[in-house]
Amino acid sequence: MCIWKEWKKIKTRYKNLVKLGLNIYKAWEYANTRKGYWRISNSPILSRTLTNKHLKKMGLTSILETYNLKHEFC
């Protein structure tokens, strides 16, 4: 949700969705959505493009992995 919120303008959302591999028609459709940030956060718009694999490549860790590392030896 925070990444989608950073892309405030439609043009920015469109460019970034195309960079993530979405075709241009779906990217334009998704970039022009009127849904709020909370509704977008669990929608196919982000679940198809910003996968866990992509977020890991960006250097972000999942909350579950962090929790498991901290509580591994308990």
Coordinates of N, CA and C in Angstrom, one line a residue:
M1 N 0.8 -1.2 0.0 CA 0.0 0.0 0.0 C 0.9 1.2 0.0
C2 N 2.0 1.2 0.7 CA 2.8 2.4 0.8 C 3.5 2.7 -0.5
I3 N 3.8 1.7 -1.3 CA 4.4 1.9 -2.6 C 3.4 2.5 -3.5
W4 N 2.1 2.0 -3.5 CA 1.1 2.6 -4.3 C 0.8 4.0 -3.9
K5 N 0.9 4.3 -2.7 CA 0.7 5.7 -2.2 C 1.8 6.6 -2.7
E6 N 3.0 6.1 -2.8 CA 4.1 7.0 -3.3 C 3.8 7.4 -4.8
W7 N 3.2 6.5 -5.5 CA 2.8 6.8 -6.9 C 1.5 7.6 -7.0
K8 N 1.6 8.8 -6.6 CA 0.3 9.6 -6.5 C -0.3 9.9 -7.8
K9 N 0.4 10.2 -8.8 CA -0.2 10.6 -10.1 C -0.5 9.4 -11.0
I10 N -1.4 9.6 -11.9 CA -1.8 8.5 -12.8 C -0.7 8.1 -13.7
K11 N 0.0 9.1 -14.2 CA 1.1 8.9 -15.1 C 2.2 8.1 -14.4
T12 N 2.5 8.4 -13.2 CA 3.5 7.6 -12.4 C 3.1 6.2 -12.2
R13 N 1.8 6.0 -11.8 CA 1.3 4.6 -11.6 C 1.4 3.8 -12.9
Y14 N 1.0 4.5 -14.0 CA 1.0 3.8 -15.3 C 2.4 3.4 -15.7
K15 N 3.4 4.3 -15.6 CA 4.8 4.0 -15.9 C 5.3 2.8 -15.1
N16 N 5.1 2.9 -13.8 CA 5.6 1.8 -12.9 C 4.9 0.5 -13.1
L17 N 3.6 0.5 -13.4 CA 3.0 -0.8 -13.7 C 3.5 -1.4 -14.9
V18 N 3.8 -0.6 -16.0 CA 4.3 -1.1 -17.2 C 5.7 -1.7 -17.0
K19 N 6.5 -1.0 -16.1 CA 7.9 -1.4 -15.8 C 7.8 -2.8 -15.1
L20 N 6.8 -3.0 -14.3 CA 6.6 -4.3 -13.6 C 6.1 -5.4 -14.4
G21 N 5.8 -5.1 -15.7 CA 5.5 -6.2 -16.6 C 4.0 -6.3 -17.0
L22 N 3.2 -5.4 -16.6 CA 1.8 -5.4 -16.9 C 1.6 -4.9 -18.3
N23 N 0.6 -5.4 -19.1 CA 0.5 -4.9 -20.4 C -0.1 -3.5 -20.4
I24 N 0.0 -2.7 -21.4 CA -0.3 -1.3 -21.4 C -1.7 -1.0 -21.2
Y25 N -2.6 -1.8 -21.6 CA -4.0 -1.6 -21.5 C -4.5 -1.8 -20.0
K26 N -4.0 -2.9 -19.4 CA -4.3 -3.2 -18.0 C -3.7 -2.1 -17.1
A27 N -2.5 -1.7 -17.4 CA -1.8 -0.7 -16.6 C -2.5 0.6 -16.7
W28 N -3.0 1.0 -17.8 CA -3.8 2.2 -17.9 C -5.1 2.1 -17.1
E29 N -5.8 0.9 -17.2 CA -7.0 0.7 -16.5 C -6.7 0.8 -14.9
Y30 N -5.7 0.1 -14.5 CA -5.4 0.0 -13.1 C -4.9 1.4 -12.6
A31 N -4.2 2.1 -13.4 CA -3.6 3.4 -12.9 C -4.8 4.4 -12.7
N32 N -5.8 4.3 -13.5 CA -7.0 5.2 -13.4 C -8.0 4.8 -12.4
T33 N -7.8 3.8 -11.6 CA -8.8 3.4 -10.6 C -9.1 4.5 -9.6
R34 N -10.4 4.5 -9.2 CA -10.8 5.5 -8.2 C -10.9 4.9 -6.8
K35 N -10.5 3.7 -6.6 CA -10.6 3.0 -5.3 C -9.5 3.6 -4.4
G36 N -9.8 3.6 -3.1 CA -8.9 4.1 -2.1 C -7.7 3.2 -1.9
Y37 N -6.7 3.7 -1.2 CA -5.5 2.9 -0.9 C -5.8 1.6 -0.2
W38 N -6.7 1.6 0.7 CA -6.9 0.4 1.5 C -7.6 -0.7 0.6
R39 N -8.4 -0.3 -0.3 CA -9.1 -1.3 -1.2 C -8.1 -1.8 -2.3
I40 N -7.2 -1.0 -2.7 CA -6.2 -1.4 -3.7 C -5.1 -2.3 -3.0
S41 N -4.9 -2.2 -1.7 CA -3.8 -3.0 -1.1 C -4.0 -4.5 -1.2
N42 N -5.2 -4.9 -1.3 CA -5.5 -6.4 -1.4 C -6.1 -6.7 -2.7
S43 N -6.0 -5.9 -3.7 CA -6.7 -6.1 -5.0 C -5.7 -6.8 -6.0
P44 N -6.2 -7.3 -7.1 CA -5.3 -7.9 -8.1 C -4.3 -7.0 -8.7
I45 N -4.6 -5.7 -8.6 CA -3.7 -4.7 -9.1 C -2.3 -4.8 -8.5
L46 N -2.2 -4.9 -7.2 CA -0.9 -5.0 -6.6 C -0.5 -6.5 -6.4
S47 N -1.4 -7.4 -6.2 CA -1.0 -8.8 -6.0 C -0.4 -9.4 -7.2
R48 N -0.7 -8.9 -8.4 CA -0.1 -9.4 -9.6 C 1.2 -8.8 -10.0
T49 N 1.4 -7.5 -9.6 CA 2.6 -6.8 -10.0 C 3.6 -6.7 -8.9
L50 N 3.3 -6.4 -7.7 CA 4.2 -6.3 -6.6 C 4.2 -7.6 -5.8
T51 N 4.8 -8.6 -6.3 CA 4.8 -9.9 -5.6 C 5.9 -9.9 -4.5
N52 N 5.8 -10.9 -3.6 CA 6.9 -11.0 -2.6 C 8.2 -11.1 -3.2
K53 N 8.4 -11.8 -4.3 CA 9.6 -12.0 -4.9 C 10.2 -10.6 -5.4
H54 N 9.3 -9.8 -5.9 CA 9.8 -8.5 -6.4 C 10.2 -7.6 -5.2
L55 N 9.4 -7.6 -4.1 CA 9.7 -6.8 -3.0 C 11.0 -7.3 -2.3
K56 N 11.3 -8.6 -2.4 CA 12.6 -9.1 -1.8 C 13.7 -8.6 -2.7
K57 N 13.5 -8.6 -4.0 CA 14.5 -8.1 -4.9 C 14.8 -6.6 -4.7
M58 N 13.8 -5.8 -4.2 CA 14.0 -4.4 -3.9 C 14.8 -4.2 -2.5
G59 N 15.0 -5.3 -1.8 CA 15.7 -5.2 -0.5 C 14.8 -5.2 0.7
L60 N 13.5 -5.4 0.5 CA 12.5 -5.4 1.6 C 12.3 -6.8 2.1
T61 N 12.2 -7.0 3.4 CA 12.0 -8.3 4.0 C 10.5 -8.4 4.5
S62 N 10.0 -9.6 4.5 CA 8.6 -9.8 4.9 C 8.6 -9.8 6.5
I63 N 7.5 -9.4 7.0 CA 7.3 -9.4 8.4 C 7.4 -10.8 9.0
L64 N 6.9 -11.8 8.3 CA 6.9 -13.2 8.7 C 8.4 -13.7 8.8
E65 N 9.2 -13.4 7.8 CA 10.6 -13.8 7.9 C 11.3 -13.1 9.0
T66 N 11.1 -11.8 9.3 CA 11.7 -11.1 10.4 C 11.3 -11.8 11.7
Y67 N 10.0 -12.1 11.9 CA 9.5 -12.7 13.1 C 10.2 -14.1 13.3
N68 N 10.2 -14.8 12.2 CA 10.8 -16.2 12.3 C 12.3 -16.1 12.7
L69 N 13.0 -15.1 12.2 CA 14.4 -15.0 12.5 C 14.6 -14.6 14.0
K70 N 13.8 -13.7 14.5 CA 13.9 -13.3 15.9 C 13.5 -14.4 16.9
H71 N 12.6 -15.2 16.5 CA 12.0 -16.2 17.4 C 12.4 -17.6 17.0
E72 N 13.5 -17.8 16.3 CA 13.9 -19.1 15.8 C 14.4 -20.0 17.0
F73 N 15.1 -19.4 18.0 CA 15.7 -20.3 19.0 C 14.9 -20.3 20.3
C74 N 13.7 -19.9 20.3 CA 12.9 -19.9 21.5 C 12.3 -21.3 21.8

